[in-house]
Coordinates of C-alpha atoms in Angstrom, one line a residue:
X1 CA -2.1 -43.5 -52.2
X2 CA -2.1 -45.6 -49.2
X3 CA -2.0 -43.0 -46.8
X4 CA -4.7 -41.2 -48.6
X5 CA -7.1 -44.2 -48.4
X6 CA -6.3 -44.5 -44.7
X7 CA -7.2 -40.9 -44.1
X8 CA -10.5 -41.3 -46.1
X9 CA -11.2 -44.4 -44.1
X10 CA -10.5 -42.7 -41.0
X11 CA -12.8 -39.7 -41.9
X12 CA -15.5 -42.1 -42.9
X13 CA -15.1 -43.9 -39.6
X14 CA -15.3 -40.7 -37.6
X15 CA -18.5 -39.7 -39.6
X16 CA -20.1 -43.0 -38.9
X17 CA -19.1 -42.7 -35.2
X18 CA -20.7 -39.0 -34.8
X19 CA -23.8 -40.3 -36.7
X20 CA -24.1 -43.3 -34.4
X21 CA -23.6 -41.0 -31.4
X22 CA -26.3 -38.5 -32.7
X23 CA -28.7 -41.4 -33.1
X24 CA -28.0 -42.7 -29.6
X25 CA -28.5 -39.3 -28.2
X26 CA -31.7 -38.7 -30.1
X27 CA -33.0 -42.1 -28.6
X28 CA -31.8 -41.2 -25.2
X29 CA -33.6 -37.8 -25.5
X30 CA -36.9 -39.6 -26.8
X31 CA -36.8 -42.1 -24.0
X32 CA -36.1 -39.2 -21.5
X33 CA -39.2 -37.3 -22.8
X34 CA -41.2 -40.5 -22.9
X35 CA -40.3 -41.2 -19.2
X36 CA -41.1 -37.5 -18.3
X37 CA -44.4 -38.0 -20.1
X38 CA -45.3 -41.0 -18.2
X39 CA -44.3 -39.5 -14.9
X40 CA -46.7 -36.6 -15.7
X41 CA -49.6 -38.8 -16.6
X42 CA -49.0 -40.8 -13.5
X43 CA -48.8 -37.7 -11.2
X44 CA -51.4 -35.7 -12.8
X45 CA -54.0 -37.9 -14.3
X46 CA -53.7 -40.8 -12.0
X47 CA -52.5 -39.1 -8.9
X48 CA -56.0 -38.7 -7.3
X49 CA -58.7 -41.1 -6.5
X50 CA -61.1 -38.7 -8.4
X51 CA -59.4 -40.0 -11.5
X52 CA -62.3 -42.5 -11.5
X53 CA -64.5 -39.6 -12.6
X54 CA -62.3 -38.5 -15.5
X55 CA -64.3 -40.7 -17.9
X56 CA -67.1 -38.3 -17.5
X57 CA -65.3 -35.6 -19.5
X58 CA -65.2 -37.5 -22.8
X59 CA -68.7 -38.8 -22.1
X60 CA -70.1 -35.1 -21.6
X61 CA -68.3 -34.1 -25.0
X62 CA -69.8 -37.0 -26.8
X63 CA -73.2 -36.4 -25.2
X64 CA -73.1 -32.9 -26.4
X65 CA -72.0 -33.9 -29.9
X66 CA -74.4 -36.6 -30.6
X67 CA -77.3 -34.5 -28.8
X68 CA -78.1 -36.7 -25.9
X69 CA -80.7 -35.4 -23.5
X70 CA -79.6 -32.3 -21.8
X71 CA -79.9 -33.6 -18.3
X72 CA -77.3 -36.4 -19.2
X73 CA -74.8 -33.6 -20.6
X74 CA -75.4 -31.6 -17.3
X75 CA -74.7 -34.7 -15.1
X76 CA -71.6 -35.8 -17.1
X77 CA -70.3 -32.1 -17.2
X78 CA -70.6 -31.7 -13.5
X79 CA -69.0 -34.9 -12.6
X80 CA -66.1 -34.1 -15.0
X81 CA -65.6 -30.8 -13.1
X82 CA -64.8 -32.5 -9.8
X83 CA -61.5 -34.1 -10.6
X84 CA -60.4 -31.1 -12.8
X85 CA -60.9 -28.6 -9.9
X86 CA -58.9 -30.9 -7.5
X87 CA -56.2 -31.4 -10.2
X88 CA -55.9 -27.5 -10.9
X89 CA -55.2 -27.2 -7.2
X90 CA -52.5 -29.8 -7.4
X91 CA -50.8 -28.1 -10.2
X92 CA -50.7 -24.7 -8.5
X93 CA -49.2 -26.4 -5.5
X94 CA -46.5 -27.8 -7.9
X95 CA -45.9 -24.3 -9.3
X96 CA -45.7 -22.8 -5.8
X97 CA -42.5 -24.8 -5.2
X98 CA -40.9 -22.6 -7.7
X99 CA -42.7 -19.3 -6.9
X100 CA -42.5 -19.3 -3.1
X101 CA -45.3 -19.8 -0.6
X102 CA -46.7 -16.2 -0.7
X103 CA -47.1 -16.1 -4.5
X104 CA -47.9 -19.7 -4.5
X105 CA -50.6 -19.3 -1.9
X106 CA -52.2 -16.5 -3.9
X107 CA -52.2 -18.4 -7.0
X108 CA -53.7 -21.4 -5.2
X109 CA -56.5 -19.4 -4.0
X110 CA -57.2 -17.9 -7.4
X111 CA -56.9 -21.0 -9.4
X112 CA -59.0 -22.7 -6.7
X113 CA -61.8 -20.5 -7.6
X114 CA -61.3 -21.0 -11.4
X115 CA -64.3 -23.1 -11.8
X116 CA -66.6 -20.6 -10.3
X117 CA -65.2 -17.8 -12.2
X118 CA -65.5 -19.7 -15.4
X119 CA -69.0 -20.8 -14.8
X120 CA -69.9 -17.3 -13.8
X121 CA -68.5 -15.7 -16.9
X122 CA -70.3 -18.1 -19.2
X123 CA -73.7 -17.6 -17.3
X124 CA -73.0 -13.8 -17.7
X125 CA -72.4 -14.3 -21.4
X126 CA -75.6 -16.3 -21.8
X127 CA -77.5 -13.6 -19.8
X128 CA -78.4 -16.2 -17.1
X129 CA -78.0 -13.7 -14.3
X130 CA -80.0 -15.9 -11.8
X131 CA -77.4 -18.8 -12.3
X132 CA -74.6 -16.5 -12.0
X133 CA -75.9 -14.8 -8.7
X134 CA -76.8 -18.2 -7.1
X135 CA -73.4 -19.9 -8.0
X136 CA -71.4 -16.8 -6.7
X137 CA -73.3 -16.8 -3.4
X138 CA -73.2 -20.5 -3.1
X139 CA -69.4 -20.5 -3.4
X140 CA -69.1 -17.8 -0.6
X141 CA -71.6 -19.8 1.6
X142 CA -69.8 -23.1 0.9
X143 CA -66.4 -21.7 2.0
X144 CA -67.6 -19.9 5.1
X145 CA -69.9 -22.6 6.4
X146 CA -69.3 -26.1 4.7
X147 CA -65.5 -25.9 4.2
X148 CA -64.5 -24.2 7.4
X149 CA -67.2 -26.0 9.4
X150 CA -66.3 -29.4 8.3
X151 CA -62.5 -28.4 9.0
X152 CA -63.3 -27.1 12.5
X153 CA -65.3 -30.2 13.2
X154 CA -62.8 -32.7 11.9
X155 CA -59.9 -30.8 13.6
X156 CA -61.7 -30.6 16.8
X157 CA -62.3 -34.5 17.0
X158 CA -58.7 -35.2 15.9
X159 CA -57.3 -33.0 18.7
X160 CA -60.0 -33.3 21.3
X161 CA -57.6 -33.4 24.1
X162 CA -56.0 -30.2 23.4
X163 CA -57.5 -26.7 22.5
X164 CA -56.9 -25.7 18.9
X165 CA -55.9 -22.0 18.5
X166 CA -55.2 -19.7 15.5
X167 CA -54.0 -16.2 15.0
X168 CA -57.1 -13.8 14.8
X169 CA -55.2 -11.2 12.7
X170 CA -55.6 -12.8 9.3
X171 CA -59.3 -14.0 10.2
X172 CA -60.0 -10.2 11.3
X173 CA -58.8 -8.7 7.9
X174 CA -60.9 -11.4 6.1
X175 CA -63.9 -10.7 8.1
X176 CA -63.6 -6.9 7.4
X177 CA -63.5 -7.6 3.8
X178 CA -66.6 -9.9 3.9
X179 CA -68.6 -7.2 6.0
X180 CA -67.6 -4.5 3.3
X181 CA -68.8 -7.0 0.6
X182 CA -72.1 -7.6 2.6
X183 CA -72.7 -3.8 2.8
X184 CA -72.2 -3.3 -1.0
X185 CA -74.7 -6.1 -1.4
X186 CA -77.3 -4.7 1.0
X187 CA -77.4 -1.2 -0.2
X188 CA -78.9 -1.9 -3.7
X189 CA -81.5 -4.1 -1.8
X190 CA -82.3 -1.7 0.8
X191 CA -82.6 1.1 -1.9
X192 CA -85.3 -1.0 -3.9
X193 CA -87.0 -1.9 -0.6
X194 CA -87.0 1.6 0.7
X195 CA -89.1 2.8 -2.6
X196 CA -91.6 -0.1 -2.0
X197 CA -93.9 -1.0 -4.9
X198 CA -92.9 2.0 -7.1
X199 CA -90.2 0.1 -9.0
X200 CA -89.7 1.5 -12.5
X201 CA -87.0 1.7 -15.0
X202 CA -85.7 4.8 -13.4
X203 CA -85.1 2.8 -10.1
X204 CA -83.7 -0.2 -11.9
X205 CA -81.2 2.1 -13.6
X206 CA -80.2 3.6 -10.4
X207 CA -79.7 0.2 -8.6
X208 CA -77.4 -0.8 -11.6
X209 CA -75.4 2.4 -11.3
X210 CA -75.1 1.9 -7.5
X211 CA -74.0 -1.6 -8.1
X212 CA -71.3 -0.6 -10.5
X213 CA -69.9 2.2 -8.3
X214 CA -69.9 -0.3 -5.3
X215 CA -68.2 -2.9 -7.4
X216 CA -65.3 -0.4 -8.3
X217 CA -64.9 0.3 -4.7
X218 CA -64.8 -3.5 -3.8
X219 CA -62.1 -4.1 -6.4
X220 CA -60.1 -1.2 -4.9
X221 CA -60.5 -2.8 -1.5
X222 CA -59.4 -6.1 -2.7
X223 CA -56.3 -4.6 -4.5
X224 CA -55.4 -2.8 -1.3
X225 CA -55.7 -6.3 0.5
X226 CA -53.4 -7.8 -1.8
X227 CA -50.8 -5.0 -1.2
X228 CA -51.5 -5.3 2.5
X229 CA -50.9 -9.0 2.4
X230 CA -47.9 -9.1 0.1
X231 CA -46.0 -6.0 1.2
X232 CA -47.0 -3.9 4.2
X233 CA -48.1 -6.6 6.6
X234 CA -46.8 -9.7 5.4
X235 CA -46.0 -10.6 9.0
X236 CA -49.8 -11.2 9.6
X237 CA -49.7 -14.0 7.2
X238 CA -46.1 -15.4 7.8
X239 CA -47.3 -17.7 10.4
X240 CA -49.5 -19.9 8.4
X241 CA -46.8 -19.8 5.6
X242 CA -44.0 -20.8 8.0
X243 CA -46.3 -23.7 9.2
X244 CA -46.8 -24.8 5.7
X245 CA -43.1 -24.6 5.0
X246 CA -42.4 -26.7 8.1
X247 CA -45.0 -29.1 7.1
X248 CA -43.6 -29.5 3.8
X249 CA -40.2 -30.0 4.8
X250 CA -41.0 -32.3 7.5
X251 CA -42.7 -34.7 5.0
X252 CA -39.8 -34.1 2.7
X253 CA -42.1 -32.9 -0.1
X254 CA -40.8 -31.8 -3.5
X255 CA -42.2 -30.9 -6.9
X256 CA -42.9 -34.1 -8.6
X257 CA -43.2 -32.3 -12.1
X258 CA -41.5 -29.3 -13.5
X259 CA -42.6 -25.8 -13.7
X260 CA -43.4 -25.6 -17.5
X261 CA -45.1 -29.1 -17.3
X262 CA -47.3 -27.8 -14.6
X263 CA -48.0 -24.6 -16.4
X264 CA -48.9 -26.5 -19.7
X265 CA -51.1 -29.0 -17.7
X266 CA -52.9 -26.1 -15.9
X267 CA -53.7 -24.4 -19.4
X268 CA -55.0 -27.5 -20.7
X269 CA -57.3 -28.3 -17.7
X270 CA -58.5 -24.6 -17.6
X271 CA -59.6 -25.0 -21.2
X272 CA -61.4 -28.3 -20.4
X273 CA -63.1 -26.5 -17.4
X274 CA -64.2 -23.7 -19.5
X275 CA -65.8 -26.3 -22.1
X276 CA -67.4 -28.3 -19.2
X277 CA -68.7 -25.0 -17.6
X278 CA -70.3 -23.9 -20.9
X279 CA -72.2 -27.3 -21.0
X280 CA -73.3 -26.8 -17.4
X281 CA -74.6 -23.4 -17.8
X282 CA -76.3 -24.2 -21.0
X283 CA -78.2 -27.4 -19.5
X284 CA -78.9 -26.4 -15.9
X285 CA -82.6 -25.6 -16.4
X286 CA -83.1 -28.7 -18.4
X287 CA -81.7 -30.7 -15.6
X288 CA -83.8 -28.8 -13.0
X289 CA -87.0 -29.6 -14.8
X290 CA -86.1 -33.2 -15.3
X291 CA -84.8 -34.0 -11.9
X292 CA -87.4 -32.0 -10.2
X293 CA -84.8 -29.8 -8.3
X294 CA -84.8 -26.1 -8.1
X295 CA -82.3 -24.1 -10.1
X296 CA -81.5 -22.2 -7.0
X297 CA -80.5 -25.4 -5.2
X298 CA -78.4 -26.8 -8.0
X299 CA -76.6 -23.4 -8.6
X300 CA -76.1 -22.6 -4.9
X301 CA -75.4 -26.0 -3.5
X302 CA -74.3 -28.5 -6.1
X303 CA -72.1 -26.3 -8.4
X304 CA -70.1 -24.9 -5.5
X305 CA -69.5 -28.1 -3.7
X306 CA -68.0 -29.5 -7.1
X307 CA -65.9 -26.4 -7.5
X308 CA -64.6 -26.3 -3.8
X309 CA -63.9 -30.1 -3.6
X310 CA -60.0 -29.4 -3.7
X311 CA -60.3 -26.5 -1.2
X312 CA -62.5 -28.8 1.1
X313 CA -60.2 -31.7 1.1
X314 CA -57.0 -29.5 1.7
X315 CA -58.6 -27.5 4.5
X316 CA -59.6 -30.7 6.4
X317 CA -56.2 -32.2 6.0
X318 CA -54.4 -29.2 7.4
X319 CA -57.2 -28.9 10.3
X320 CA -56.4 -32.6 11.3
X321 CA -52.7 -31.7 11.7
X322 CA -53.8 -28.9 13.9
X323 CA -52.7 -26.3 11.3
X324 CA -55.8 -24.0 11.7
X325 CA -54.3 -20.9 10.4
X326 CA -53.8 -22.6 7.0
X327 CA -57.4 -23.9 7.1
X328 CA -58.9 -20.5 7.8
X329 CA -56.6 -19.0 5.2
X330 CA -57.9 -21.3 2.6
X331 CA -61.7 -21.0 3.6
X332 CA -61.8 -17.2 4.4
X333 CA -59.3 -16.2 1.7
X334 CA -61.3 -18.0 -1.0
X335 CA -64.6 -16.5 0.2
X336 CA -63.2 -13.0 0.5
X337 CA -61.9 -13.5 -3.2
X338 CA -65.2 -14.5 -4.5
X339 CA -66.9 -11.7 -2.6
X340 CA -64.6 -8.8 -3.1
X341 CA -63.2 -9.8 -6.7
X342 CA -65.2 -12.2 -8.6
X343 CA -68.7 -10.8 -7.9
X344 CA -67.5 -7.1 -8.8
X345 CA -65.5 -8.3 -11.8
X346 CA -68.8 -9.9 -12.9
X347 CA -70.7 -6.7 -12.6
X348 CA -68.0 -4.7 -14.5
X349 CA -67.8 -7.3 -17.2
X350 CA -71.5 -7.2 -17.5
X351 CA -71.3 -3.4 -17.8
X352 CA -68.6 -3.9 -20.7
X353 CA -70.6 -6.4 -22.8
X354 CA -74.1 -4.7 -22.2
X355 CA -75.5 -7.1 -19.5
X356 CA -77.3 -5.6 -16.6
X357 CA -75.7 -7.6 -13.7
X358 CA -76.2 -5.8 -10.3
X359 CA -75.5 -6.5 -6.7
X360 CA -79.1 -6.9 -5.6
X361 CA -79.2 -10.7 -4.7
X362 CA -82.8 -10.1 -3.2
X363 CA -83.9 -10.8 0.4
X364 CA -83.6 -14.3 1.0
X365 CA -80.1 -14.6 -0.6
X366 CA -78.6 -11.5 1.0
X367 CA -80.2 -12.4 4.5
X368 CA -78.5 -15.8 4.3
X369 CA -75.3 -14.2 3.4
X370 CA -75.7 -11.7 6.2
X371 CA -76.4 -14.3 9.0
X372 CA -73.5 -16.5 7.7
X373 CA -70.9 -13.8 8.0
X374 CA -72.3 -12.7 11.4
X375 CA -72.1 -16.4 12.5
X376 CA -68.4 -16.8 11.2
X377 CA -67.5 -13.5 13.1
X378 CA -68.8 -15.0 16.5
X379 CA -67.2 -18.3 15.7
X380 CA -63.7 -16.8 15.2
X381 CA -63.9 -14.0 17.9
X382 CA -61.9 -15.7 20.5
X383 CA -59.1 -17.2 18.6
X384 CA -60.0 -20.9 19.8
X385 CA -61.8 -23.7 18.0
X386 CA -63.4 -26.9 19.0
X387 CA -65.7 -29.4 17.3
X388 CA -68.7 -27.8 18.4
X389 CA -68.2 -24.8 16.4
X390 CA -67.7 -26.9 13.3
X391 CA -71.1 -28.7 14.0
X392 CA -73.0 -25.3 14.2
X393 CA -71.4 -24.0 10.9
X394 CA -72.2 -27.3 9.1
X395 CA -75.8 -27.3 10.5
X396 CA -76.3 -23.7 9.3
X397 CA -75.3 -24.7 5.9
X398 CA -77.7 -27.7 5.7
X399 CA -80.5 -25.3 6.9
X400 CA -79.6 -23.0 4.1
X401 CA -79.5 -25.7 1.7
X402 CA -82.8 -27.1 2.7
X403 CA -84.4 -23.6 2.3
X404 CA -83.2 -23.3 -1.4
X405 CA -84.1 -27.1 -2.0
X406 CA -87.8 -26.0 -1.3
X407 CA -87.3 -22.7 -3.1
X408 CA -89.0 -23.7 -6.4
X409 CA -90.6 -20.2 -7.3
X410 CA -90.4 -19.9 -11.0
X411 CA -87.6 -17.2 -11.8
X412 CA -88.8 -14.2 -13.9
X413 CA -85.6 -13.4 -15.7
X414 CA -86.9 -10.4 -17.3
X415 CA -87.3 -8.8 -13.9
X416 CA -84.1 -10.2 -12.5
X417 CA -81.9 -7.3 -13.6
X418 CA -83.7 -5.3 -10.9
X419 CA -82.9 -7.9 -8.2
X420 CA -86.4 -9.6 -8.1
X421 CA -86.1 -13.5 -7.8
X422 CA -89.7 -14.0 -7.5
X423 CA -92.3 -14.5 -10.4

C-alpha cells in the first residue's frame, strides 16, 4: 500500500509540475507576444515624426460620423493620409528585406502609389472624372518636377565640390515610357481638336474607343517593361540595387519587424487609406467652395504632395548621399507607373463598370505634361547633375501650380467625358 501511495504521490507531483511548466510557458509566450506588439507599435506608429498627424485619422472618422462640416472632414482626411503614405513605404521596405531588392523595389514603387491609386478608384466609382484626371496628372508632375527637382537641388548642394553622375540607361527607358504615355494622351486631344466645333456623341464615342485601345497598348508596354526590368535586362537596374544594398550593409540596417507583422500592418493601413480616400473624394468640392481654392489646384497639387510624401523624403535622402541612380529610380519609376499603369487601368476599370473615362486631359493639362516630360529629357540627357537643374525643375512645378491655382473656371462634368474641362 505504501508503494502505491508513493506512486500516486509521484504521479500527482509530475502532473502538477507539468501544469506549472505549461502555465509558465503560456506566460512567457504571452509576454513575448506583448513585447512584439510593443516593438511593432514603437516602430510602425511612433517610428516617424509624422506620427503627430496620426490623431487626424480618428478625428476624420468622428467628423464623418457626427456629420461635421465637409471641409473639416476633407482637412482631417488629407492630414491623416500623409503619415499613412509614409508608413506604407516603411512597411514595404521591411518586406523588401525578405523578398530581395528587385521585388522589394517594385513593391515599394507600387505601394508608394497606393494612395493615388485608391483615390483614383474612388473618384472613378463616384463618377468624379475631373478629380480623377487632375489627381493622376498631378501625381506624374509631382514625381517628375517636385520630387526629382528637389532631389537634384539638395544633392547638388550637398555635393557641390564634385560632379554628380548617374547611369542614363535606366533614365532612358523611363523617358521612353513617359513619351509613349504622352502620345496616348495627345491622340484623343488632337482627334477632338481636328474636328473643331463639330463635336457630337459619335465623336465622343470615337474618343472613348481610342482611349480604351490606347490604354490596352499602355498596359502591354508596362508589362513588357516589367519583363525587361526583372528578366532580360536586369543589368540596367543592378547598379542602383547594388548601391542600395551597399548602403544598407554599411549602416547595418536590418528588418525591425517580421514579414507577417509588416504584411498585417500593410493591409490595415491600406484599408485606412481607402476609408480616408473615400472621405477626400466625397468632400473635395465642398472644401474648394469653402476655401476659395479651385478643385484643379487641390486635386493636382495638394493631393499628390500628400501621396508622394514618403517618396519625396526618400529620394532627397539618397540624393544627399550621392546615390542619384536610386533617386531617379524612385521619381521616374513612380511617374512611369502612374502614367503607364494606373491611368490606363482607370480607363479599363471605367469601361468595366460603365463609366466613360478617357485619355483626353484637355489642352492645358496635356500641354503641362508634355513640356514637363521634354524638360526632364533635356535635364537627364548628359548623365550629370547639379543644383541648377533642380532649381529649374522646382520652379517649373511652382509655375504650373500657380497656373492651376488661378484656374477657377467651373467644370462642366456632363461634358467632361469628351475631355472638355471648361464650362
